[in-house]
CSV table of C-alpha atoms in Angstrom, one decimal:
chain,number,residue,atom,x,y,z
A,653,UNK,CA,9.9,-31.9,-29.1
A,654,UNK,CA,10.5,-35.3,-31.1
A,655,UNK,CA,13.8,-35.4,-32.6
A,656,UNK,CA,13.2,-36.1,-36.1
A,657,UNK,CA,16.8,-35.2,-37.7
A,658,UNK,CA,19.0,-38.4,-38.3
A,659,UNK,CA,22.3,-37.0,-36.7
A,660,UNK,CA,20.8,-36.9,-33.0
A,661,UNK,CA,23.2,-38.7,-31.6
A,662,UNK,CA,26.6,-36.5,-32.4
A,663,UNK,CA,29.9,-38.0,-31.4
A,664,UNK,CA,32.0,-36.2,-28.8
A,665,UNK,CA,29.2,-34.9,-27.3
A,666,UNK,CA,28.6,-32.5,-29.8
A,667,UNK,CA,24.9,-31.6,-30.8
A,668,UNK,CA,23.6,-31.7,-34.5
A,669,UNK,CA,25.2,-28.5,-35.3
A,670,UNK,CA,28.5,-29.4,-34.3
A,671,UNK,CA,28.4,-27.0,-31.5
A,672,UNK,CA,28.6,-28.3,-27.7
A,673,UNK,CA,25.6,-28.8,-25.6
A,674,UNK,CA,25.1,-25.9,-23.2
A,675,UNK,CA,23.3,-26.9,-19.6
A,676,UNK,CA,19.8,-26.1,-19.6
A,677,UNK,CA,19.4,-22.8,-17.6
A,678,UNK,CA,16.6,-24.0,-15.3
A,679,UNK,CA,18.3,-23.9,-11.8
A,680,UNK,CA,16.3,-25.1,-8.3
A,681,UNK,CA,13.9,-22.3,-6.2
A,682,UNK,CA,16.2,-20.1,-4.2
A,683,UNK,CA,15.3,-19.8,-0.8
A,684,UNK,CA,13.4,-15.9,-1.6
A,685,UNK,CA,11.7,-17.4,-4.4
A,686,UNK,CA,10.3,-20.3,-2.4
A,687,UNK,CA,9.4,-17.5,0.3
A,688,UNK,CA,7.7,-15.8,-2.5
A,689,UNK,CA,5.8,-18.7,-3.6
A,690,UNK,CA,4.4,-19.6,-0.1
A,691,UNK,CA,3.2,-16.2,0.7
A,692,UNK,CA,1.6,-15.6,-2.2
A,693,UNK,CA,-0.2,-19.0,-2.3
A,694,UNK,CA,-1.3,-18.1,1.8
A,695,UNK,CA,-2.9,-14.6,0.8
A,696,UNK,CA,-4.7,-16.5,-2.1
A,697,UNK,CA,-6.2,-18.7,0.3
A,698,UNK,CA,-6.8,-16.4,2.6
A,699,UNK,CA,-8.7,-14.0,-0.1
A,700,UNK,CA,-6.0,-11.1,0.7
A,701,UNK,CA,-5.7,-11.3,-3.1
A,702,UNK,CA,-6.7,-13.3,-5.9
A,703,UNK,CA,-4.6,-15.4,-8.6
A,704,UNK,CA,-6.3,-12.6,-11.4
A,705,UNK,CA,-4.8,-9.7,-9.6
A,706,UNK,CA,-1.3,-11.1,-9.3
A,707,UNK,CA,-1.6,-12.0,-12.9
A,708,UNK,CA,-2.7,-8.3,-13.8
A,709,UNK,CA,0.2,-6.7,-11.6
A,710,UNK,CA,2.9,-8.8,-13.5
A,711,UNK,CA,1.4,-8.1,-16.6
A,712,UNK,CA,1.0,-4.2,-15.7
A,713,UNK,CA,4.4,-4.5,-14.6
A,714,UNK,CA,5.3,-6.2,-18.4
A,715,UNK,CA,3.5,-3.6,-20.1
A,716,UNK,CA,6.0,-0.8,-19.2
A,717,UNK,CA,8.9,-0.1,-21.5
A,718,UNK,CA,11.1,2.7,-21.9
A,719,UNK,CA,8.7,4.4,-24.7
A,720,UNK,CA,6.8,5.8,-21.4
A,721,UNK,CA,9.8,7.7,-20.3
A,722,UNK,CA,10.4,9.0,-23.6
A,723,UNK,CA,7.1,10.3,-24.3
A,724,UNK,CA,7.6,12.1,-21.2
A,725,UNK,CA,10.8,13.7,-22.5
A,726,UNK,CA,9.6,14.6,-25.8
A,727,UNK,CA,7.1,16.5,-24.3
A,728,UNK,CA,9.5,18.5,-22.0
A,729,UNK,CA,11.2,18.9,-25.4
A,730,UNK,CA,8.4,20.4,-26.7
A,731,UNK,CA,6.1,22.1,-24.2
A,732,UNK,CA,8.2,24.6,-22.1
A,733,UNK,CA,5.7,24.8,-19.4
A,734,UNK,CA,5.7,21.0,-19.2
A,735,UNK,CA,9.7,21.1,-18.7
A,736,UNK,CA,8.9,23.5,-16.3
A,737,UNK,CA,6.8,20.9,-14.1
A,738,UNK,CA,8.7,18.0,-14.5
A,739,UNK,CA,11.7,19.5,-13.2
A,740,UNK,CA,9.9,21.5,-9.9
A,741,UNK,CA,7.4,17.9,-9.5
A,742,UNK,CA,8.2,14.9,-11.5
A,743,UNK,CA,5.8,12.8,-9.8
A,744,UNK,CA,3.1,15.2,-10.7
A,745,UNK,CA,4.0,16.2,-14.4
A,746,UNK,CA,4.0,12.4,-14.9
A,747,UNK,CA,0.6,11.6,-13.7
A,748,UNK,CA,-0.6,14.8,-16.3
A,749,UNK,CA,0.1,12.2,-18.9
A,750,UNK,CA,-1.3,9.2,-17.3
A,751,UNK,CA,1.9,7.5,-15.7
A,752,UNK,CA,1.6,6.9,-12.0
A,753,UNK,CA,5.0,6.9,-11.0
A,754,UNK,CA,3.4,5.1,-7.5
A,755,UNK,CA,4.3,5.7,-4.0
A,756,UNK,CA,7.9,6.7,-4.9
A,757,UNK,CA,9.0,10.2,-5.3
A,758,UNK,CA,9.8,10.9,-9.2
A,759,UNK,CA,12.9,13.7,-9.5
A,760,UNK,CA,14.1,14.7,-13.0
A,761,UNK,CA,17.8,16.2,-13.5
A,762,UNK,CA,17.8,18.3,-16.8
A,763,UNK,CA,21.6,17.6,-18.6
A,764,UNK,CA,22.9,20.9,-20.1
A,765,UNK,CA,26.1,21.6,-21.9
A,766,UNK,CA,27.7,22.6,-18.8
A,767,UNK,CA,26.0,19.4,-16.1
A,768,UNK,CA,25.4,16.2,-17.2
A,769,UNK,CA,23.5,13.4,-15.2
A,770,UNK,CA,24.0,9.8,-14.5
A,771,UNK,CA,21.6,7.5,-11.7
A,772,UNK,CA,22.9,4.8,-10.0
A,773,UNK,CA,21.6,3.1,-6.9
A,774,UNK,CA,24.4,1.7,-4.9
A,775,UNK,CA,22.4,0.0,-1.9
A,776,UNK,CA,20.3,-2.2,-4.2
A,777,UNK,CA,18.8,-1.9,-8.2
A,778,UNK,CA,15.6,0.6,-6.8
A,779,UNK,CA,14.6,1.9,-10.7
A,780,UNK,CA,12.2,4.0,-12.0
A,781,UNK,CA,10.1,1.4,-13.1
A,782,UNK,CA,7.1,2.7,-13.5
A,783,UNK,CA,8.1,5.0,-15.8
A,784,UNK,CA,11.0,2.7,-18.1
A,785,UNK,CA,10.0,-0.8,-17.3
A,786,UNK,CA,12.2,-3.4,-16.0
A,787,UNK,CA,16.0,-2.5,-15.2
A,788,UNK,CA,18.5,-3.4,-17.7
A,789,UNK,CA,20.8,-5.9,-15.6
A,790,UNK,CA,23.7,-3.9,-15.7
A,791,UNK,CA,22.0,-1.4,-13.7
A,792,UNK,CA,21.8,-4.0,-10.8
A,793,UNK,CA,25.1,-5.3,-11.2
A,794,UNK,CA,28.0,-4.8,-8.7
A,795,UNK,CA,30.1,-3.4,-10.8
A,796,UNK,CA,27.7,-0.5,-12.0
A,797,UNK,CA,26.5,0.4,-8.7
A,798,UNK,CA,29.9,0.5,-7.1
A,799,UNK,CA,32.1,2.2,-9.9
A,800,UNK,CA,29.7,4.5,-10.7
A,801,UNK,CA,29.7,6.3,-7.6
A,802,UNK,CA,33.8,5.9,-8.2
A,803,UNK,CA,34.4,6.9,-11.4
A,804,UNK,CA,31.9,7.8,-12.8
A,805,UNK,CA,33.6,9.2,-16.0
A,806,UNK,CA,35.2,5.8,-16.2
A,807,UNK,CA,32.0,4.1,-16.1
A,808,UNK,CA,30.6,6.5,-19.3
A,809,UNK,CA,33.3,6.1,-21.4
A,810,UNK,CA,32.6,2.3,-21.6
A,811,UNK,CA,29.3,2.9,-22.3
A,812,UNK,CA,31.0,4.7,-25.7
A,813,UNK,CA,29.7,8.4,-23.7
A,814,UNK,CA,33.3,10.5,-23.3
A,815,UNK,CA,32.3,13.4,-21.6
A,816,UNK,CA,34.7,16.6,-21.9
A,817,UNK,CA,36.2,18.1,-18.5
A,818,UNK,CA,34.3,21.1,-18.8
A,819,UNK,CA,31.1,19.3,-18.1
A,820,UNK,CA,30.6,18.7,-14.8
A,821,UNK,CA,29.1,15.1,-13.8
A,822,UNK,CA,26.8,14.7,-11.2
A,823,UNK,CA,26.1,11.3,-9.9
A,824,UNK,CA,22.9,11.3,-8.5
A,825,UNK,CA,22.6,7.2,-5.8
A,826,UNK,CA,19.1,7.1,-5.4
A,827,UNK,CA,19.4,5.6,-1.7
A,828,UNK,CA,15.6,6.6,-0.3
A,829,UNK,CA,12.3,7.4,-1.4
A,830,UNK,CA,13.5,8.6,-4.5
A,831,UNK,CA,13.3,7.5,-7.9
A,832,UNK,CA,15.4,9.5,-11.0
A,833,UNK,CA,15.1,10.1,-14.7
A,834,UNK,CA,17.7,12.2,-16.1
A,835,UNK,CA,16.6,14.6,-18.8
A,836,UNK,CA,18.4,14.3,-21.8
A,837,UNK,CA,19.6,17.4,-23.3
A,838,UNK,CA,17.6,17.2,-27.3
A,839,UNK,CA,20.0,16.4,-30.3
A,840,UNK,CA,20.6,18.9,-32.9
A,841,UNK,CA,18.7,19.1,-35.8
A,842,UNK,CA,15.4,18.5,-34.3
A,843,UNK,CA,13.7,21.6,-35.1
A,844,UNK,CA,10.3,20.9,-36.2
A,845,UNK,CA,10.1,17.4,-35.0
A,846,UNK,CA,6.7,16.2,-33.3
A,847,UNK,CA,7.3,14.8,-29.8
A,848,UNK,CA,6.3,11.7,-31.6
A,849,UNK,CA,9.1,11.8,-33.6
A,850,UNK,CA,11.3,13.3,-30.7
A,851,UNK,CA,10.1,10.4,-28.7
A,852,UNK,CA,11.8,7.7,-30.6
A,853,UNK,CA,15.2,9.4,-29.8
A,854,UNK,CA,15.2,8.8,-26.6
A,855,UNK,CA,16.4,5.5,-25.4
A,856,UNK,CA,16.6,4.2,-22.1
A,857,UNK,CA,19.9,4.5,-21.6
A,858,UNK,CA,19.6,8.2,-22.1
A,859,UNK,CA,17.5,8.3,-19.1
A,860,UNK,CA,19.7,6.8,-17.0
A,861,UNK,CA,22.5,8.8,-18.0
A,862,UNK,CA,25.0,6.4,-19.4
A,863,UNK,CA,24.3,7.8,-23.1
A,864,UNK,CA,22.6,11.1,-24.8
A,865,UNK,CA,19.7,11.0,-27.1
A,866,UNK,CA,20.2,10.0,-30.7
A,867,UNK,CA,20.9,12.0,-33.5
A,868,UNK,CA,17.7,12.1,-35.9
A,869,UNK,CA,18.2,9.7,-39.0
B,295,UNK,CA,19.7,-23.2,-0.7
B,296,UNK,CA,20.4,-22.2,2.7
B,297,UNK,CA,18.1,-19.5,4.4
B,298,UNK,CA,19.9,-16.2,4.8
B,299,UNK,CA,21.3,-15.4,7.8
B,300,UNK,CA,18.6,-12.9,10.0
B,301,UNK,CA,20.1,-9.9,10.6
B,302,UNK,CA,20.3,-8.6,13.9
B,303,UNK,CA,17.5,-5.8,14.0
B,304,UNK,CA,18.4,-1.9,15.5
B,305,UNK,CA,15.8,-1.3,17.9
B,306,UNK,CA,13.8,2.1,17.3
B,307,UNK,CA,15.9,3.4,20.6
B,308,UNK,CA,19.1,2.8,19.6
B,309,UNK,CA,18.4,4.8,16.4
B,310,UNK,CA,20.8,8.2,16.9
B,311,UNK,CA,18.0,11.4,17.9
B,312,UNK,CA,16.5,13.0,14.7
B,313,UNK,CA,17.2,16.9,14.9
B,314,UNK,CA,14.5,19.0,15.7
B,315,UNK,CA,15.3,22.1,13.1
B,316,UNK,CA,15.6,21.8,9.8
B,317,UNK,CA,18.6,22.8,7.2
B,318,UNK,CA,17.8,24.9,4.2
B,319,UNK,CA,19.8,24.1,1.0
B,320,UNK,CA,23.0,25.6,1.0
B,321,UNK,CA,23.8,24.7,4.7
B,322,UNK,CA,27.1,22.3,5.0
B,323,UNK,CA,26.1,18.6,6.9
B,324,UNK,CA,27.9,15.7,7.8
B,325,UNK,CA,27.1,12.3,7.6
B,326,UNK,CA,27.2,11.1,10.7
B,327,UNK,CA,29.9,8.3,11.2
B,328,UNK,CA,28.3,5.5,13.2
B,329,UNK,CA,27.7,1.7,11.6
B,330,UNK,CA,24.4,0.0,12.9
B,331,UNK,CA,23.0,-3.4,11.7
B,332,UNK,CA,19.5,-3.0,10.7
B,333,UNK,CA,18.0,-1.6,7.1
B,334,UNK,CA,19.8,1.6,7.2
B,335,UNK,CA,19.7,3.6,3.5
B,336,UNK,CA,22.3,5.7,4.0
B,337,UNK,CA,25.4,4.0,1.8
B,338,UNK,CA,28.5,3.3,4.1
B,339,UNK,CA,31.0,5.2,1.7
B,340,UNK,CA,29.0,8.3,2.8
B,341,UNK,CA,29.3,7.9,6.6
B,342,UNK,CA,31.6,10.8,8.2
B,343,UNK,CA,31.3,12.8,4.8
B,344,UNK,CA,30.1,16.6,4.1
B,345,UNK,CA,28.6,18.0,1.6
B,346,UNK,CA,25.7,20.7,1.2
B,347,UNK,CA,22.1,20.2,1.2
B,348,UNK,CA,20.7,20.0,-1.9
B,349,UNK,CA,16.7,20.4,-1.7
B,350,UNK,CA,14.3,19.2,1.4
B,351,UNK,CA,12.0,16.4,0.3
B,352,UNK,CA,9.6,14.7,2.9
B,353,UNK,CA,8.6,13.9,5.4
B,354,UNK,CA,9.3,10.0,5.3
B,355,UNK,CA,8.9,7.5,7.5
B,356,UNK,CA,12.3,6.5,9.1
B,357,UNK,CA,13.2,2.9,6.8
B,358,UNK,CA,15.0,1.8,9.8
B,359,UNK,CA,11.9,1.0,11.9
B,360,UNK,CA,9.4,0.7,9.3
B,361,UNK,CA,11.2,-2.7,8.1
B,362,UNK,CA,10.7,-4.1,11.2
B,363,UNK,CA,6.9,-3.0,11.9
B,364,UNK,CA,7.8,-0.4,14.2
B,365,UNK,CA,5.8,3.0,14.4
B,366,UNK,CA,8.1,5.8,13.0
B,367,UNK,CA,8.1,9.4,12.9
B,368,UNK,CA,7.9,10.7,9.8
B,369,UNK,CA,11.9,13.1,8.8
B,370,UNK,CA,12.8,15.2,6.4
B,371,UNK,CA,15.0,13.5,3.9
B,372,UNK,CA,17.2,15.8,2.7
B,373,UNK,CA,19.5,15.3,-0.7
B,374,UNK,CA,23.0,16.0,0.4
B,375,UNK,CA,25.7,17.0,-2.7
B,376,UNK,CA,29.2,16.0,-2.1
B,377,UNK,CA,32.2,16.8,-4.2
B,378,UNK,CA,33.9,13.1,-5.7
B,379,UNK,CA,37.0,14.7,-4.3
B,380,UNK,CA,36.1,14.5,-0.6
B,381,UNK,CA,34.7,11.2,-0.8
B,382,UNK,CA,37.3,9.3,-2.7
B,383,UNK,CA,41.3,10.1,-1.9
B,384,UNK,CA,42.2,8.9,-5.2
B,385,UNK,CA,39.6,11.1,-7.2
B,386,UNK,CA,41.1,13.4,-9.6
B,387,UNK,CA,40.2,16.8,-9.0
B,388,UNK,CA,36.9,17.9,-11.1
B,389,UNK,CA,33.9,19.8,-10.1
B,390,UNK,CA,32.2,16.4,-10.2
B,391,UNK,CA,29.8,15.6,-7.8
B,392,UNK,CA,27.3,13.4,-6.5
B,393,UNK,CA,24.1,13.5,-4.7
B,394,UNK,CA,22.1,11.1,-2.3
B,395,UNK,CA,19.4,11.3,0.5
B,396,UNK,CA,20.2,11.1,4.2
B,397,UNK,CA,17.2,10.9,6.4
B,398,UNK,CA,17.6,13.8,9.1
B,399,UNK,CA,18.6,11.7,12.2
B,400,UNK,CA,21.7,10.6,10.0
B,401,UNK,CA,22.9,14.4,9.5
B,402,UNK,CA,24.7,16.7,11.9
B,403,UNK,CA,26.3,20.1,11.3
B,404,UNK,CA,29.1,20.1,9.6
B,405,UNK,CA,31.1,22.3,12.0
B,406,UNK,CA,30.0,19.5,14.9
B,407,UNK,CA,32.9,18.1,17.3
């Protein structure tokens, strides 16, 4: 971009706005990325795959987002029978409405006023994410995965979720083939709502565990 | 960068026996209390622990030999519920728990010597 403003060169190393420079975030390959490079570039030449399908993965992979999960809890909000099925067979329930959950085992844990559920996956970040998209980096952060296995309560509370003692928390580490959405328990004042509606409630922290579903506006 | 370290990989025999029965929910296991290198999914903090059996979910494929290319048996993978208390000395008491999965070869009665 040309630099077209007449202050460009700020003294003290200050940049037009009076604010410092940061560094540019752009860092070298690490040694995994460079790894991931070379084998992908090998398979492309060796036809295993080609550049269109790696682009489609990553942009399937893009194209998830928390509003996937929720639709899935609005509808367990809404259709008894549904609830029923995602709690005995998440992987299957999911796959009724069109979400492939993929190799991994989908298990939902249904929050109540007496239980209430939080996901956490101490060994590495493994995530639902073909039902709620990317991980938040939190999630994958040392801190999370090792406190909330801990103190768990703790770990709530800074999320603003204070959770009286007569609820019982169940941490749930998704160590294996596993992968976990926690069931929100559905806000009051939501009678009559379409699981549209219901759906835009739900946020992604609510399926994690570290918060409950918002209150309609 | 420099390249990771390679970890030193657990050959399929030194993996500990899988169990031949199988524990319904309710039955009290341990986590057995051993420490091999390898890809092992069952978290250190865990090792030497009881708690109950949750639900049986499998059979999988042992992760301990199928990182390394090795044929494996598929185990049940069972999701084990401890009490916070018993796992952490300095837990306050609650009725809080938490659950994981432990591959069968990883699990032993709780009443073993």
């Amino acid at each position: 971009m040309p630099h077209d403003h007449p202050d460009h060169d700020a003294p003290d190393g200050l940049s037009p706005s009076g604010h410092p420079y940061r560094a540019d975030q752009d860092t070298d390959l690490t040694y995994w990325q460079t790894l991931e490079i070379a084998v992908r570039e090998l398979m492309i030449d060796k036809g295993v795959v080609t550049p269109a399908e790696v682009t489609a993965q990553v942009e399937a992979m893009d194209a998830r987002s928390p509003a996937d999960g929720a639709a899935v809890v609005a509808r367990a909000w809404t259709d008894a029978a549904f609830r029923a099925r995602l709690l005995s067979d998440g992987s299957a329930a999911c796959a009724e409405m069109g979400f492939d959950v993929g190799p991994m085992k989908l298990i939902a844990v249904e929050n109540t006023p007496e239980v209430h559920n939080v996901i956490v996956r101490t060994l590495c970040s493994c995530y639902p994410r073909n039902l709620l998209g990317l991980p938040p980096d939190w999630y994958k952060s040392r801190a999370y995965r090792s406190r909330t296995v801990r103190e768990p309560r703790a770990v709530l509370a800074e999320f603003g979720l204070v959770l009286p003692s007569s609820t019982t928390v169940r941490v749930h580490d998704s160590t294996a083939d596993m992968r976990y959405i926690v069931l929100p328990m559905r806000p009051d004042g939501t009678d009559g709502m379409t699981a549209q509606d219901l759906a835009k409630l739900v946020t992604r922290d609510a399926m994690i565990g570290v918060g409950v579903a918002r209150a309609p506006a | 960068m420099a390249p990771p370290m390679v970890r030193q990989t657990m050959s399929p025999s030194a993996a500990p026996e899988a169990p031949t029965g199988c524990w319904l929910p309710g039955t009290a296991v341990r986590v057995r209390a051993l420490m091999p290198p390898g890809h092992v999914r069952t978290p250190a903090y865990l090792r030497g622990k009881t708690g109950v059996v949750e639900r049986v979910l499998g059979p999988f494929g042992n992760p301990e030999q199928l990182a390394y290319g090795h044929a494996t048996t598929p185990l049940p993978l069972y999701r084990v519920r401890f009490h916070l208390s018993d796992l952490w000395p300095d837990a306050a008491a609650s009725t809080d728990t938490l659950d994981a999965e432990i591959y069968a070869h990883w699990l032993e009665p709780a009443d073993a010597p």
